């Protein structure tokens, strides 16, 4: 996929929306990367919980950081 080359071109600062089952803000790999949004599954929620893990799995590659920092 050319991930290492992409990291040389961009160091972040990009906001990505994940429209899925939610994204778990408790996931250790997504620490400090999940911001509140709109939850269309749990009325009144902010999207930072994931009912089945699918959204969190999809958000992982989008929020990846070099050396899991």
PDB file of N, CA, C and O in Angstrom:
ATOM      1  N   UNK A   1       0.798  -1.205   0.000  1.00  0.00           N
ATOM      2  CA  UNK A   1       0.000   0.000   0.000  1.00  0.00           C
ATOM      3  C   UNK A   1       0.841   1.271   0.000  1.00  0.00           C
ATOM      4  O   UNK A   1       0.307   2.338  -0.207  1.00  0.00           O
ATOM      5  N   UNK A   2       2.098   1.193   0.300  1.00  0.00           N
ATOM      6  CA  UNK A   2       2.951   2.369   0.315  1.00  0.00           C
ATOM      7  C   UNK A   2       2.773   3.236   1.548  1.00  0.00           C
ATOM      8  O   UNK A   2       2.926   4.450   1.487  1.00  0.00           O
ATOM      9  N   UNK A   3       2.453   2.604   2.679  1.00  0.00           N
ATOM     10  CA  UNK A   3       2.183   3.358   3.900  1.00  0.00           C
ATOM     11  C   UNK A   3       3.403   4.148   4.374  1.00  0.00           C
ATOM     12  O   UNK A   3       3.289   5.315   4.731  1.00  0.00           O
ATOM     13  N   UNK A   4       4.575   3.542   4.357  1.00  0.00           N
ATOM     14  CA  UNK A   4       5.774   4.253   4.811  1.00  0.00           C
ATOM     15  C   UNK A   4       6.039   5.484   3.950  1.00  0.00           C
ATOM     16  O   UNK A   4       6.385   6.539   4.464  1.00  0.00           O
ATOM     17  N   UNK A   5       5.847   5.365   2.655  1.00  0.00           N
ATOM     18  CA  UNK A   5       6.038   6.503   1.763  1.00  0.00           C
ATOM     19  C   UNK A   5       4.988   7.580   2.028  1.00  0.00           C
ATOM     20  O   UNK A   5       5.280   8.775   1.987  1.00  0.00           O
ATOM     21  N   UNK A   6       3.767   7.178   2.340  1.00  0.00           N
ATOM     22  CA  UNK A   6       2.708   8.142   2.639  1.00  0.00           C
ATOM     23  C   UNK A   6       3.029   8.920   3.910  1.00  0.00           C
ATOM     24  O   UNK A   6       2.773  10.128   3.980  1.00  0.00           O
ATOM     25  N   UNK A   7       3.580   8.257   4.926  1.00  0.00           N
ATOM     26  CA  UNK A   7       3.941   8.941   6.163  1.00  0.00           C
ATOM     27  C   UNK A   7       5.011  10.007   5.918  1.00  0.00           C
ATOM     28  O   UNK A   7       5.094  10.992   6.623  1.00  0.00           O
ATOM     29  N   UNK A   8       5.847   9.795   4.911  1.00  0.00           N
ATOM     30  CA  UNK A   8       6.860  10.795   4.592  1.00  0.00           C
ATOM     31  C   UNK A   8       6.226  12.039   3.962  1.00  0.00           C
ATOM     32  O   UNK A   8       6.780  13.121   4.046  1.00  0.00           O
ATOM     33  N   UNK A   9       5.052  11.889   3.368  1.00  0.00           N
ATOM     34  CA  UNK A   9       4.377  13.012   2.723  1.00  0.00           C
ATOM     35  C   UNK A   9       3.418  13.754   3.645  1.00  0.00           C
ATOM     36  O   UNK A   9       3.169  14.937   3.486  1.00  0.00           O
ATOM     37  N   UNK A  10       2.832  13.047   4.600  1.00  0.00           N
ATOM     38  CA  UNK A  10       1.829  13.645   5.471  1.00  0.00           C
ATOM     39  C   UNK A  10       2.036  13.174   6.902  1.00  0.00           C
ATOM     40  O   UNK A  10       2.224  11.991   7.146  1.00  0.00           O
ATOM     41  N   UNK A  11       1.998  14.112   7.823  1.00  0.00           N
ATOM     42  CA  UNK A  11       2.192  13.754   9.231  1.00  0.00           C
ATOM     43  C   UNK A  11       0.918  13.928  10.048  1.00  0.00           C
ATOM     44  O   UNK A  11       0.958  13.968  11.257  1.00  0.00           O
ATOM     45  N   UNK A  12      -0.212  14.052   9.395  1.00  0.00           N
ATOM     46  CA  UNK A  12      -1.472  14.152  10.118  1.00  0.00           C
ATOM     47  C   UNK A  12      -2.177  15.463   9.868  1.00  0.00           C
ATOM     48  O   UNK A  12      -1.953  16.129   8.866  1.00  0.00           O
ATOM     49  N   UNK A  13      -3.031  15.803  10.823  1.00  0.00           N
ATOM     50  CA  UNK A  13      -3.790  17.029  10.679  1.00  0.00           C
ATOM     51  C   UNK A  13      -5.007  16.875   9.792  1.00  0.00           C
ATOM     52  O   UNK A  13      -5.593  17.856   9.360  1.00  0.00           O
ATOM     53  N   UNK A  14      -5.397  15.646   9.518  1.00  0.00           N
ATOM     54  CA  UNK A  14      -6.537  15.376   8.657  1.00  0.00           C
ATOM     55  C   UNK A  14      -7.664  14.807   9.514  1.00  0.00           C
ATOM     56  O   UNK A  14      -7.441  13.911  10.321  1.00  0.00           O
ATOM     57  N   UNK A  15      -8.865  15.321   9.337  1.00  0.00           N
ATOM     58  CA  UNK A  15     -10.035  14.823  10.050  1.00  0.00           C
ATOM     59  C   UNK A  15     -10.791  13.875   9.132  1.00  0.00           C
ATOM     60  O   UNK A  15     -11.123  14.239   7.998  1.00  0.00           O
ATOM     61  N   UNK A  16     -11.028  12.642   9.597  1.00  0.00           N
ATOM     62  CA  UNK A  16     -11.710  11.623   8.800  1.00  0.00           C
ATOM     63  C   UNK A  16     -12.973  11.200   9.526  1.00  0.00           C
ATOM     64  O   UNK A  16     -12.930  10.889  10.716  1.00  0.00           O
ATOM     65  N   UNK A  17     -14.084  11.188   8.824  1.00  0.00           N
ATOM     66  CA  UNK A  17     -15.348  10.719   9.408  1.00  0.00           C
ATOM     67  C   UNK A  17     -15.513   9.235   9.116  1.00  0.00           C
ATOM     68  O   UNK A  17     -15.296   8.792   7.991  1.00  0.00           O
ATOM     69  N   UNK A  18     -15.886   8.467  10.132  1.00  0.00           N
ATOM     70  CA  UNK A  18     -16.173   7.044   9.961  1.00  0.00           C
ATOM     71  C   UNK A  18     -17.676   6.874  10.144  1.00  0.00           C
ATOM     72  O   UNK A  18     -18.201   7.071  11.232  1.00  0.00           O
ATOM     73  N   UNK A  19     -18.360   6.543   9.061  1.00  0.00           N
ATOM     74  CA  UNK A  19     -19.805   6.337   9.112  1.00  0.00           C
ATOM     75  C   UNK A  19     -20.020   4.833   9.180  1.00  0.00           C
ATOM     76  O   UNK A  19     -19.966   4.134   8.174  1.00  0.00           O
ATOM     77  N   UNK A  20     -20.216   4.332  10.396  1.00  0.00           N
ATOM     78  CA  UNK A  20     -20.295   2.891  10.632  1.00  0.00           C
ATOM     79  C   UNK A  20     -20.999   2.670  11.959  1.00  0.00           C
ATOM     80  O   UNK A  20     -21.807   3.487  12.372  1.00  0.00           O
ATOM     81  N   UNK A  21     -20.630   1.609  12.658  1.00  0.00           N
ATOM     82  CA  UNK A  21     -21.285   1.226  13.918  1.00  0.00           C
ATOM     83  C   UNK A  21     -20.778   2.021  15.120  1.00  0.00           C
ATOM     84  O   UNK A  21     -21.163   1.749  16.244  1.00  0.00           O
ATOM     85  N   UNK A  22     -19.933   3.013  14.895  1.00  0.00           N
ATOM     86  CA  UNK A  22     -19.311   3.790  15.960  1.00  0.00           C
ATOM     87  C   UNK A  22     -17.826   3.498  15.991  1.00  0.00           C
ATOM     88  O   UNK A  22     -17.334   2.644  15.249  1.00  0.00           O
ATOM     89  N   UNK A  23     -17.090   4.215  16.799  1.00  0.00           N
ATOM     90  CA  UNK A  23     -15.658   3.987  16.970  1.00  0.00           C
ATOM     91  C   UNK A  23     -15.361   4.036  18.461  1.00  0.00           C
ATOM     92  O   UNK A  23     -15.653   5.028  19.124  1.00  0.00           O
ATOM     93  N   UNK A  24     -14.787   2.980  18.982  1.00  0.00           N
ATOM     94  CA  UNK A  24     -14.519   2.907  20.419  1.00  0.00           C
ATOM     95  C   UNK A  24     -13.359   3.821  20.801  1.00  0.00           C
ATOM     96  O   UNK A  24     -12.214   3.600  20.388  1.00  0.00           O
ATOM     97  N   UNK A  25     -13.656   4.830  21.606  1.00  0.00           N
ATOM     98  CA  UNK A  25     -12.594   5.730  22.073  1.00  0.00           C
ATOM     99  C   UNK A  25     -11.736   5.060  23.146  1.00  0.00           C
ATOM    100  O   UNK A  25     -10.683   5.574  23.505  1.00  0.00           O
ATOM    101  N   UNK A  26     -12.171   3.885  23.628  1.00  0.00           N
ATOM    102  CA  UNK A  26     -11.403   3.141  24.636  1.00  0.00           C
ATOM    103  C   UNK A  26     -10.341   2.240  24.001  1.00  0.00           C
ATOM    104  O   UNK A  26      -9.508   1.684  24.708  1.00  0.00           O
ATOM    105  N   UNK A  27     -10.338   2.114  22.687  1.00  0.00           N
ATOM    106  CA  UNK A  27      -9.368   1.263  22.012  1.00  0.00           C
ATOM    107  C   UNK A  27      -7.967   1.844  22.171  1.00  0.00           C
ATOM    108  O   UNK A  27      -7.729   3.019  21.845  1.00  0.00           O
ATOM    109  N   UNK A  28      -7.024   1.043  22.667  1.00  0.00           N
ATOM    110  CA  UNK A  28      -5.675   1.535  22.959  1.00  0.00           C
ATOM    111  C   UNK A  28      -4.945   2.062  21.724  1.00  0.00           C
ATOM    112  O   UNK A  28      -4.103   2.955  21.833  1.00  0.00           O
ATOM    113  N   UNK A  29      -5.252   1.556  20.549  1.00  0.00           N
ATOM    114  CA  UNK A  29      -4.581   2.005  19.330  1.00  0.00           C
ATOM    115  C   UNK A  29      -5.156   3.315  18.799  1.00  0.00           C
ATOM    116  O   UNK A  29      -4.546   3.957  17.942  1.00  0.00           O
ATOM    117  N   UNK A  30      -6.326   3.689  19.299  1.00  0.00           N
ATOM    118  CA  UNK A  30      -6.968   4.914  18.831  1.00  0.00           C
ATOM    119  C   UNK A  30      -6.951   6.011  19.897  1.00  0.00           C
ATOM    120  O   UNK A  30      -7.662   7.002  19.790  1.00  0.00           O
ATOM    121  N   UNK A  31      -6.104   5.823  20.912  1.00  0.00           N
ATOM    122  CA  UNK A  31      -6.011   6.791  22.011  1.00  0.00           C
ATOM    123  C   UNK A  31      -5.773   8.198  21.458  1.00  0.00           C
ATOM    124  O   UNK A  31      -4.899   8.414  20.629  1.00  0.00           O
ATOM    125  N   UNK A  32      -6.569   9.130  21.921  1.00  0.00           N
ATOM    126  CA  UNK A  32      -6.471  10.542  21.530  1.00  0.00           C
ATOM    127  C   UNK A  32      -6.761  10.802  20.053  1.00  0.00           C
ATOM    128  O   UNK A  32      -6.477  11.886  19.559  1.00  0.00           O
ATOM    129  N   UNK A  33      -7.308   9.823  19.345  1.00  0.00           N
ATOM    130  CA  UNK A  33      -7.593  10.017  17.925  1.00  0.00           C
ATOM    131  C   UNK A  33      -9.092  10.088  17.626  1.00  0.00           C
ATOM    132  O   UNK A  33      -9.469  10.455  16.525  1.00  0.00           O
ATOM    133  N   UNK A  34      -9.934   9.748  18.597  1.00  0.00           N
ATOM    134  CA  UNK A  34     -11.380   9.706  18.365  1.00  0.00           C
ATOM    135  C   UNK A  34     -12.028  10.943  18.974  1.00  0.00           C
ATOM    136  O   UNK A  34     -11.876  11.215  20.157  1.00  0.00           O
ATOM    137  N   UNK A  35     -12.732  11.674  18.132  1.00  0.00           N
ATOM    138  CA  UNK A  35     -13.438  12.859  18.599  1.00  0.00           C
ATOM    139  C   UNK A  35     -14.938  12.589  18.587  1.00  0.00           C
ATOM    140  O   UNK A  35     -15.421  11.743  17.838  1.00  0.00           O
ATOM    141  N   UNK A  36     -15.695  13.312  19.415  1.00  0.00           N
ATOM    142  CA  UNK A  36     -17.139  13.103  19.420  1.00  0.00           C
ATOM    143  C   UNK A  36     -17.753  13.483  18.086  1.00  0.00           C
ATOM    144  O   UNK A  36     -17.237  14.340  17.372  1.00  0.00           O
ATOM    145  N   UNK A  37     -18.834  12.816  17.778  1.00  0.00           N
ATOM    146  CA  UNK A  37     -19.543  13.090  16.534  1.00  0.00           C
ATOM    147  C   UNK A  37     -21.027  12.868  16.730  1.00  0.00           C
ATOM    148  O   UNK A  37     -21.572  13.182  17.783  1.00  0.00           O
ATOM    149  N   UNK A  38     -21.661  12.295  15.748  1.00  0.00           N
ATOM    150  CA  UNK A  38     -23.085  12.002  15.810  1.00  0.00           C
ATOM    151  C   UNK A  38     -23.271  10.505  15.783  1.00  0.00           C
ATOM    152  O   UNK A  38     -22.656   9.817  14.973  1.00  0.00           O
ATOM    153  N   UNK A  39     -24.100   9.994  16.653  1.00  0.00           N
ATOM    154  CA  UNK A  39     -24.366   8.557  16.729  1.00  0.00           C
ATOM    155  C   UNK A  39     -25.755   8.284  16.165  1.00  0.00           C
ATOM    156  O   UNK A  39     -26.756   8.706  16.726  1.00  0.00           O
ATOM    157  N   UNK A  40     -25.814   7.595  15.042  1.00  0.00           N
ATOM    158  CA  UNK A  40     -27.088   7.268  14.412  1.00  0.00           C
ATOM    159  C   UNK A  40     -27.620   5.916  14.872  1.00  0.00           C
ATOM    160  O   UNK A  40     -28.709   5.518  14.497  1.00  0.00           O
ATOM    161  N   UNK A  41     -26.840   5.184  15.674  1.00  0.00           N
ATOM    162  CA  UNK A  41     -27.268   3.882  16.197  1.00  0.00           C
ATOM    163  C   UNK A  41     -27.870   4.053  17.582  1.00  0.00           C
ATOM    164  O   UNK A  41     -28.924   3.519  17.889  1.00  0.00           O
ATOM    165  N   UNK A  42     -27.188   4.803  18.451  1.00  0.00           N
ATOM    166  CA  UNK A  42     -27.629   5.025  19.828  1.00  0.00           C
ATOM    167  C   UNK A  42     -28.066   6.480  19.956  1.00  0.00           C
ATOM    168  O   UNK A  42     -27.237   7.375  20.090  1.00  0.00           O
ATOM    169  N   UNK A  43     -29.360   6.707  19.916  1.00  0.00           N
ATOM    170  CA  UNK A  43     -29.890   8.066  19.998  1.00  0.00           C
ATOM    171  C   UNK A  43     -29.333   8.783  21.231  1.00  0.00           C
ATOM    172  O   UNK A  43     -29.385   8.267  22.341  1.00  0.00           O
ATOM    173  N   UNK A  44     -28.761   9.934  21.019  1.00  0.00           N
ATOM    174  CA  UNK A  44     -28.190  10.693  22.116  1.00  0.00           C
ATOM    175  C   UNK A  44     -26.718  10.420  22.350  1.00  0.00           C
ATOM    176  O   UNK A  44     -26.080  11.103  23.132  1.00  0.00           O
ATOM    177  N   UNK A  45     -26.155   9.424  21.681  1.00  0.00           N
ATOM    178  CA  UNK A  45     -24.729   9.120  21.836  1.00  0.00           C
ATOM    179  C   UNK A  45     -23.881  10.041  20.986  1.00  0.00           C
ATOM    180  O   UNK A  45     -24.382  10.827  20.193  1.00  0.00           O
ATOM    181  N   UNK A  46     -22.558   9.947  21.152  1.00  0.00           N
ATOM    182  CA  UNK A  46     -21.651  10.809  20.396  1.00  0.00           C
ATOM    183  C   UNK A  46     -20.748  10.043  19.437  1.00  0.00           C
ATOM    184  O   UNK A  46     -19.763  10.573  18.943  1.00  0.00           O
ATOM    185  N   UNK A  47     -21.070   8.764  19.185  1.00  0.00           N
ATOM    186  CA  UNK A  47     -20.302   7.975  18.220  1.00  0.00           C
ATOM    187  C   UNK A  47     -19.025   7.370  18.751  1.00  0.00           C
ATOM    188  O   UNK A  47     -18.304   6.701  18.020  1.00  0.00           O
ATOM    189  N   UNK A  48     -18.709   7.588  20.041  1.00  0.00           N
ATOM    190  CA  UNK A  48     -17.450   7.071  20.585  1.00  0.00           C
ATOM    191  C   UNK A  48     -17.629   5.733  21.293  1.00  0.00           C
ATOM    192  O   UNK A  48     -16.777   5.325  22.074  1.00  0.00           O
ATOM    193  N   UNK A  49     -18.717   5.043  21.015  1.00  0.00           N
ATOM    194  CA  UNK A  49     -18.899   3.657  21.436  1.00  0.00           C
ATOM    195  C   UNK A  49     -19.215   2.867  20.182  1.00  0.00           C
ATOM    196  O   UNK A  49     -19.752   3.396  19.221  1.00  0.00           O
ATOM    197  N   UNK A  50     -18.864   1.610  20.183  1.00  0.00           N
ATOM    198  CA  UNK A  50     -19.048   0.768  19.001  1.00  0.00           C
ATOM    199  C   UNK A  50     -19.815  -0.479  19.410  1.00  0.00           C
ATOM    200  O   UNK A  50     -19.327  -1.273  20.212  1.00  0.00           O
ATOM    201  N   UNK A  51     -20.994  -0.654  18.838  1.00  0.00           N
ATOM    202  CA  UNK A  51     -21.865  -1.758  19.247  1.00  0.00           C
ATOM    203  C   UNK A  51     -21.353  -3.125  18.823  1.00  0.00           C
ATOM    204  O   UNK A  51     -21.671  -4.123  19.451  1.00  0.00           O
ATOM    205  N   UNK A  52     -20.567  -3.194  17.752  1.00  0.00           N
ATOM    206  CA  UNK A  52     -20.084  -4.518  17.325  1.00  0.00           C
ATOM    207  C   UNK A  52     -18.627  -4.562  16.871  1.00  0.00           C
ATOM    208  O   UNK A  52     -18.141  -5.594  16.434  1.00  0.00           O
ATOM    209  N   UNK A  53     -17.908  -3.464  16.972  1.00  0.00           N
ATOM    210  CA  UNK A  53     -16.483  -3.459  16.642  1.00  0.00           C
ATOM    211  C   UNK A  53     -16.149  -3.183  15.192  1.00  0.00           C
ATOM    212  O   UNK A  53     -15.000  -2.954  14.847  1.00  0.00           O
ATOM    213  N   UNK A  54     -17.147  -3.172  14.320  1.00  0.00           N
ATOM    214  CA  UNK A  54     -16.888  -2.988  12.895  1.00  0.00           C
ATOM    215  C   UNK A  54     -16.334  -1.603  12.585  1.00  0.00           C
ATOM    216  O   UNK A  54     -15.365  -1.448  11.835  1.00  0.00           O
ATOM    217  N   UNK A  55     -16.931  -0.569  13.153  1.00  0.00           N
ATOM    218  CA  UNK A  55     -16.454   0.795  12.919  1.00  0.00           C
ATOM    219  C   UNK A  55     -15.057   1.023  13.469  1.00  0.00           C
ATOM    220  O   UNK A  55     -14.240   1.707  12.853  1.00  0.00           O
ATOM    221  N   UNK A  56     -14.770   0.438  14.618  1.00  0.00           N
ATOM    222  CA  UNK A  56     -13.446   0.567  15.221  1.00  0.00           C
ATOM    223  C   UNK A  56     -12.393  -0.098  14.338  1.00  0.00           C
ATOM    224  O   UNK A  56     -11.310   0.452  14.131  1.00  0.00           O
ATOM    225  N   UNK A  57     -12.729  -1.249  13.787  1.00  0.00           N
ATOM    226  CA  UNK A  57     -11.793  -1.951  12.892  1.00  0.00           C
ATOM    227  C   UNK A  57     -11.520  -1.124  11.638  1.00  0.00           C
ATOM    228  O   UNK A  57     -10.389  -1.071  11.156  1.00  0.00           O
ATOM    229  N   UNK A  58     -12.528  -0.456  11.124  1.00  0.00           N
ATOM    230  CA  UNK A  58     -12.347   0.385   9.946  1.00  0.00           C
ATOM    231  C   UNK A  58     -11.583   1.664  10.244  1.00  0.00           C
ATOM    232  O   UNK A  58     -10.866   2.190   9.395  1.00  0.00           O
ATOM    233  N   UNK A  59     -11.737   2.182  11.459  1.00  0.00           N
ATOM    234  CA  UNK A  59     -11.071   3.427  11.833  1.00  0.00           C
ATOM    235  C   UNK A  59      -9.578   3.223  12.092  1.00  0.00           C
ATOM    236  O   UNK A  59      -8.801   4.163  11.951  1.00  0.00           O
ATOM    237  N   UNK A  60      -9.188   2.014  12.450  1.00  0.00           N
ATOM    238  CA  UNK A  60      -7.787   1.729  12.756  1.00  0.00           C
ATOM    239  C   UNK A  60      -6.824   2.148  11.667  1.00  0.00           C
ATOM    240  O   UNK A  60      -5.892   2.913  11.922  1.00  0.00           O
ATOM    241  N   UNK A  61      -7.003   1.685  10.428  1.00  0.00           N
ATOM    242  CA  UNK A  61      -6.081   2.098   9.360  1.00  0.00           C
ATOM    243  C   UNK A  61      -6.128   3.603   9.077  1.00  0.00           C
ATOM    244  O   UNK A  61      -5.113   4.208   8.769  1.00  0.00           O
ATOM    245  N   UNK A  62      -7.303   4.203   9.217  1.00  0.00           N
ATOM    246  CA  UNK A  62      -7.425   5.643   8.949  1.00  0.00           C
ATOM    247  C   UNK A  62      -6.692   6.476   9.991  1.00  0.00           C
ATOM    248  O   UNK A  62      -6.187   7.550   9.692  1.00  0.00           O
ATOM    249  N   UNK A  63      -6.632   5.983  11.226  1.00  0.00           N
ATOM    250  CA  UNK A  63      -6.015   6.744  12.313  1.00  0.00           C
ATOM    251  C   UNK A  63      -4.619   6.237  12.666  1.00  0.00           C
ATOM    252  O   UNK A  63      -4.050   6.633  13.681  1.00  0.00           O
ATOM    253  N   UNK A  64      -4.058   5.375  11.845  1.00  0.00           N
ATOM    254  CA  UNK A  64      -2.750   4.782  12.146  1.00  0.00           C
ATOM    255  C   UNK A  64      -1.683   5.855  12.287  1.00  0.00           C
ATOM    256  O   UNK A  64      -1.699   6.880  11.596  1.00  0.00           O
ATOM    257  N   UNK A  65      -0.765   5.615  13.212  1.00  0.00           N
ATOM    258  CA  UNK A  65       0.351   6.514  13.446  1.00  0.00           C
ATOM    259  C   UNK A  65       1.644   5.721  13.407  1.00  0.00           C
ATOM    260  O   UNK A  65       1.649   4.546  13.810  1.00  0.00           O
ATOM    261  N   UNK A  66       2.732   6.313  12.966  1.00  0.00           N
ATOM    262  CA  UNK A  66       3.995   5.575  12.915  1.00  0.00           C
ATOM    263  C   UNK A  66       4.369   5.025  14.288  1.00  0.00           C
ATOM    264  O   UNK A  66       4.221   5.712  15.303  1.00  0.00           O
ATOM    265  N   UNK A  67       4.794   3.805  14.328  1.00  0.00           N
ATOM    266  CA  UNK A  67       5.271   3.145  15.545  1.00  0.00           C
ATOM    267  C   UNK A  67       4.200   3.105  16.643  1.00  0.00           C
ATOM    268  O   UNK A  67       4.530   3.070  17.825  1.00  0.00           O
ATOM    269  N   UNK A  68       2.909   3.169  16.258  1.00  0.00           N
ATOM    270  CA  UNK A  68       1.788   3.147  17.214  1.00  0.00           C
ATOM    271  C   UNK A  68       1.928   4.211  18.290  1.00  0.00           C
ATOM    272  O   UNK A  68       1.604   3.997  19.438  1.00  0.00           O
ATOM    273  N   UNK A  69       2.416   5.385  17.931  1.00  0.00           N
ATOM    274  CA  UNK A  69       2.614   6.472  18.899  1.00  0.00           C
ATOM    275  C   UNK A  69       1.297   7.182  19.161  1.00  0.00           C
ATOM    276  O   UNK A  69       0.468   7.330  18.339  1.00  0.00           O
TER     277      UNK A  69
END
